[in-house]
Amino acid sequence: MQQAPEAPKVPLEESVAGEEDPGASLDIPAKPADNAGRTPAPPPPEPIPRHP
């Protein structure tokens, strides 16, 4: 019975850690960077057409 919990613990940690390390690191900075750059871009074009 002790071997059962040990087996799933090893693959779970490796899978989660490997996916979260490279995946989360690249996804987290990539998403906020695009959103931050795209958010300030749309504001200027909106007021321009509203004035005329």
Short mmCIF file of N, CA and C in Angstrom, two decimals:
data_model
loop_
_atom_site.label_atom_id
_atom_site.label_comp_id
_atom_site.label_asym_id
_atom_site.label_seq_id
_atom_site.Cartn_x
_atom_site.Cartn_y
_atom_site.Cartn_z
N MET A 1 0.85 -1.21 0.00
CA MET A 1 0.00 0.00 0.00
C MET A 1 0.88 1.26 0.00
N GLN A 2 2.04 1.16 0.61
CA GLN A 2 2.91 2.36 0.66
C GLN A 2 3.44 2.68 -0.75
N GLN A 3 3.58 1.64 -1.59
CA GLN A 3 4.15 1.89 -2.93
C GLN A 3 3.13 2.65 -3.80
N ALA A 4 1.86 2.47 -3.56
CA ALA A 4 0.82 3.11 -4.39
C ALA A 4 0.95 4.65 -4.31
N PRO A 5 0.94 5.23 -3.12
CA PRO A 5 1.03 6.70 -2.99
C PRO A 5 2.37 7.23 -3.48
N GLU A 6 3.40 6.42 -3.33
CA GLU A 6 4.74 6.89 -3.75
C GLU A 6 4.82 6.99 -5.28
N ALA A 7 4.23 6.03 -5.97
CA ALA A 7 4.30 6.02 -7.44
C ALA A 7 3.63 7.27 -8.04
N PRO A 8 2.39 7.58 -7.66
CA PRO A 8 1.68 8.74 -8.22
C PRO A 8 2.33 10.05 -7.79
N LYS A 9 2.97 10.05 -6.65
CA LYS A 9 3.60 11.30 -6.16
C LYS A 9 4.77 11.70 -7.08
N VAL A 10 5.55 10.72 -7.50
CA VAL A 10 6.74 11.04 -8.33
C VAL A 10 6.32 11.61 -9.69
N PRO A 11 5.43 10.93 -10.43
CA PRO A 11 5.03 11.40 -11.77
C PRO A 11 4.25 12.71 -11.68
N LEU A 12 3.43 12.84 -10.66
CA LEU A 12 2.63 14.08 -10.52
C LEU A 12 3.58 15.27 -10.32
N GLU A 13 4.54 15.09 -9.42
CA GLU A 13 5.47 16.22 -9.15
C GLU A 13 6.28 16.57 -10.41
N GLU A 14 6.76 15.52 -11.09
CA GLU A 14 7.59 15.78 -12.29
C GLU A 14 6.76 16.46 -13.38
N SER A 15 5.55 15.94 -13.60
CA SER A 15 4.70 16.49 -14.67
C SER A 15 4.31 17.93 -14.34
N VAL A 16 3.82 18.14 -13.14
CA VAL A 16 3.37 19.50 -12.74
C VAL A 16 4.55 20.47 -12.72
N ALA A 17 5.64 20.05 -12.09
CA ALA A 17 6.80 20.95 -11.97
C ALA A 17 7.35 21.28 -13.36
N GLY A 18 7.48 20.28 -14.21
CA GLY A 18 8.04 20.52 -15.56
C GLY A 18 7.12 21.42 -16.37
N GLU A 19 5.83 21.15 -16.30
CA GLU A 19 4.89 21.96 -17.11
C GLU A 19 4.75 23.37 -16.53
N GLU A 20 4.70 23.44 -15.21
CA GLU A 20 4.51 24.77 -14.58
C GLU A 20 5.76 25.65 -14.75
N ASP A 21 6.93 25.04 -14.62
CA ASP A 21 8.18 25.84 -14.70
C ASP A 21 8.28 26.57 -16.05
N PRO A 22 8.41 25.83 -17.17
CA PRO A 22 8.58 26.45 -18.50
C PRO A 22 7.25 27.01 -19.02
N GLY A 23 6.17 26.30 -18.80
CA GLY A 23 4.86 26.76 -19.33
C GLY A 23 4.38 28.01 -18.61
N ALA A 24 4.30 27.95 -17.29
CA ALA A 24 3.79 29.10 -16.52
C ALA A 24 4.73 30.30 -16.69
N SER A 25 6.02 30.06 -16.62
CA SER A 25 6.98 31.18 -16.73
C SER A 25 6.80 31.91 -18.06
N LEU A 26 6.68 31.14 -19.15
CA LEU A 26 6.57 31.79 -20.47
C LEU A 26 5.16 32.35 -20.67
N ASP A 27 4.15 31.61 -20.17
CA ASP A 27 2.76 32.08 -20.36
C ASP A 27 2.49 33.33 -19.51
N ILE A 28 2.88 33.32 -18.27
CA ILE A 28 2.59 34.46 -17.37
C ILE A 28 3.16 35.78 -17.94
N PRO A 29 4.47 35.83 -18.22
CA PRO A 29 5.07 37.08 -18.72
C PRO A 29 4.58 37.41 -20.14
N ALA A 30 4.29 36.41 -20.92
CA ALA A 30 3.87 36.65 -22.32
C ALA A 30 2.46 37.25 -22.33
N LYS A 31 1.58 36.75 -21.50
CA LYS A 31 0.18 37.26 -21.49
C LYS A 31 0.13 38.72 -20.99
N PRO A 32 0.68 39.00 -19.82
CA PRO A 32 0.64 40.38 -19.28
C PRO A 32 1.35 41.38 -20.19
N ALA A 33 2.40 40.95 -20.83
CA ALA A 33 3.16 41.86 -21.72
C ALA A 33 2.28 42.27 -22.90
N ASP A 34 1.60 41.28 -23.51
CA ASP A 34 0.72 41.61 -24.66
C ASP A 34 -0.45 42.48 -24.20
N ASN A 35 -1.08 42.08 -23.10
CA ASN A 35 -2.24 42.85 -22.61
C ASN A 35 -1.82 44.29 -22.28
N ALA A 36 -0.71 44.43 -21.58
CA ALA A 36 -0.26 45.78 -21.17
C ALA A 36 0.01 46.63 -22.42
N GLY A 37 0.65 46.06 -23.41
CA GLY A 37 0.98 46.83 -24.63
C GLY A 37 -0.28 47.10 -25.44
N ARG A 38 -1.22 46.17 -25.44
CA ARG A 38 -2.45 46.37 -26.26
C ARG A 38 -3.44 47.28 -25.53
N THR A 39 -3.41 47.27 -24.22
CA THR A 39 -4.41 48.08 -23.47
C THR A 39 -4.21 49.59 -23.74
N PRO A 40 -3.01 50.11 -23.61
CA PRO A 40 -2.77 51.56 -23.83
C PRO A 40 -2.89 51.95 -25.29
N ALA A 41 -2.83 51.01 -26.19
CA ALA A 41 -2.90 51.34 -27.64
C ALA A 41 -4.32 51.73 -28.05
N PRO A 42 -5.34 51.00 -27.66
CA PRO A 42 -6.73 51.30 -28.08
C PRO A 42 -7.28 52.62 -27.53
N PRO A 43 -6.91 53.05 -26.34
CA PRO A 43 -7.45 54.32 -25.78
C PRO A 43 -7.27 55.52 -26.71
N PRO A 44 -6.11 55.76 -27.30
CA PRO A 44 -5.90 56.94 -28.15
C PRO A 44 -6.84 56.99 -29.36
N PRO A 45 -7.04 55.90 -30.08
CA PRO A 45 -7.89 55.92 -31.28
C PRO A 45 -9.36 56.15 -30.93
N GLU A 46 -9.77 55.79 -29.72
CA GLU A 46 -11.19 55.98 -29.36
C GLU A 46 -11.55 57.46 -29.23
N PRO A 47 -10.81 58.24 -28.48
CA PRO A 47 -11.12 59.69 -28.30
C PRO A 47 -11.00 60.45 -29.61
N ILE A 48 -10.13 60.05 -30.48
CA ILE A 48 -9.92 60.79 -31.75
C ILE A 48 -11.23 60.85 -32.58
N PRO A 49 -11.86 59.70 -32.84
CA PRO A 49 -13.09 59.69 -33.66
C PRO A 49 -14.27 60.31 -32.90
N ARG A 50 -14.22 60.30 -31.60
CA ARG A 50 -15.34 60.85 -30.80
C ARG A 50 -15.34 62.39 -30.90
N HIS A 51 -14.19 63.00 -30.98
CA HIS A 51 -14.14 64.48 -31.03
C HIS A 51 -14.82 64.99 -32.32
N PRO A 52 -14.41 64.51 -33.47
CA PRO A 52 -14.98 64.95 -34.77
C PRO A 52 -16.36 64.30 -34.98
#
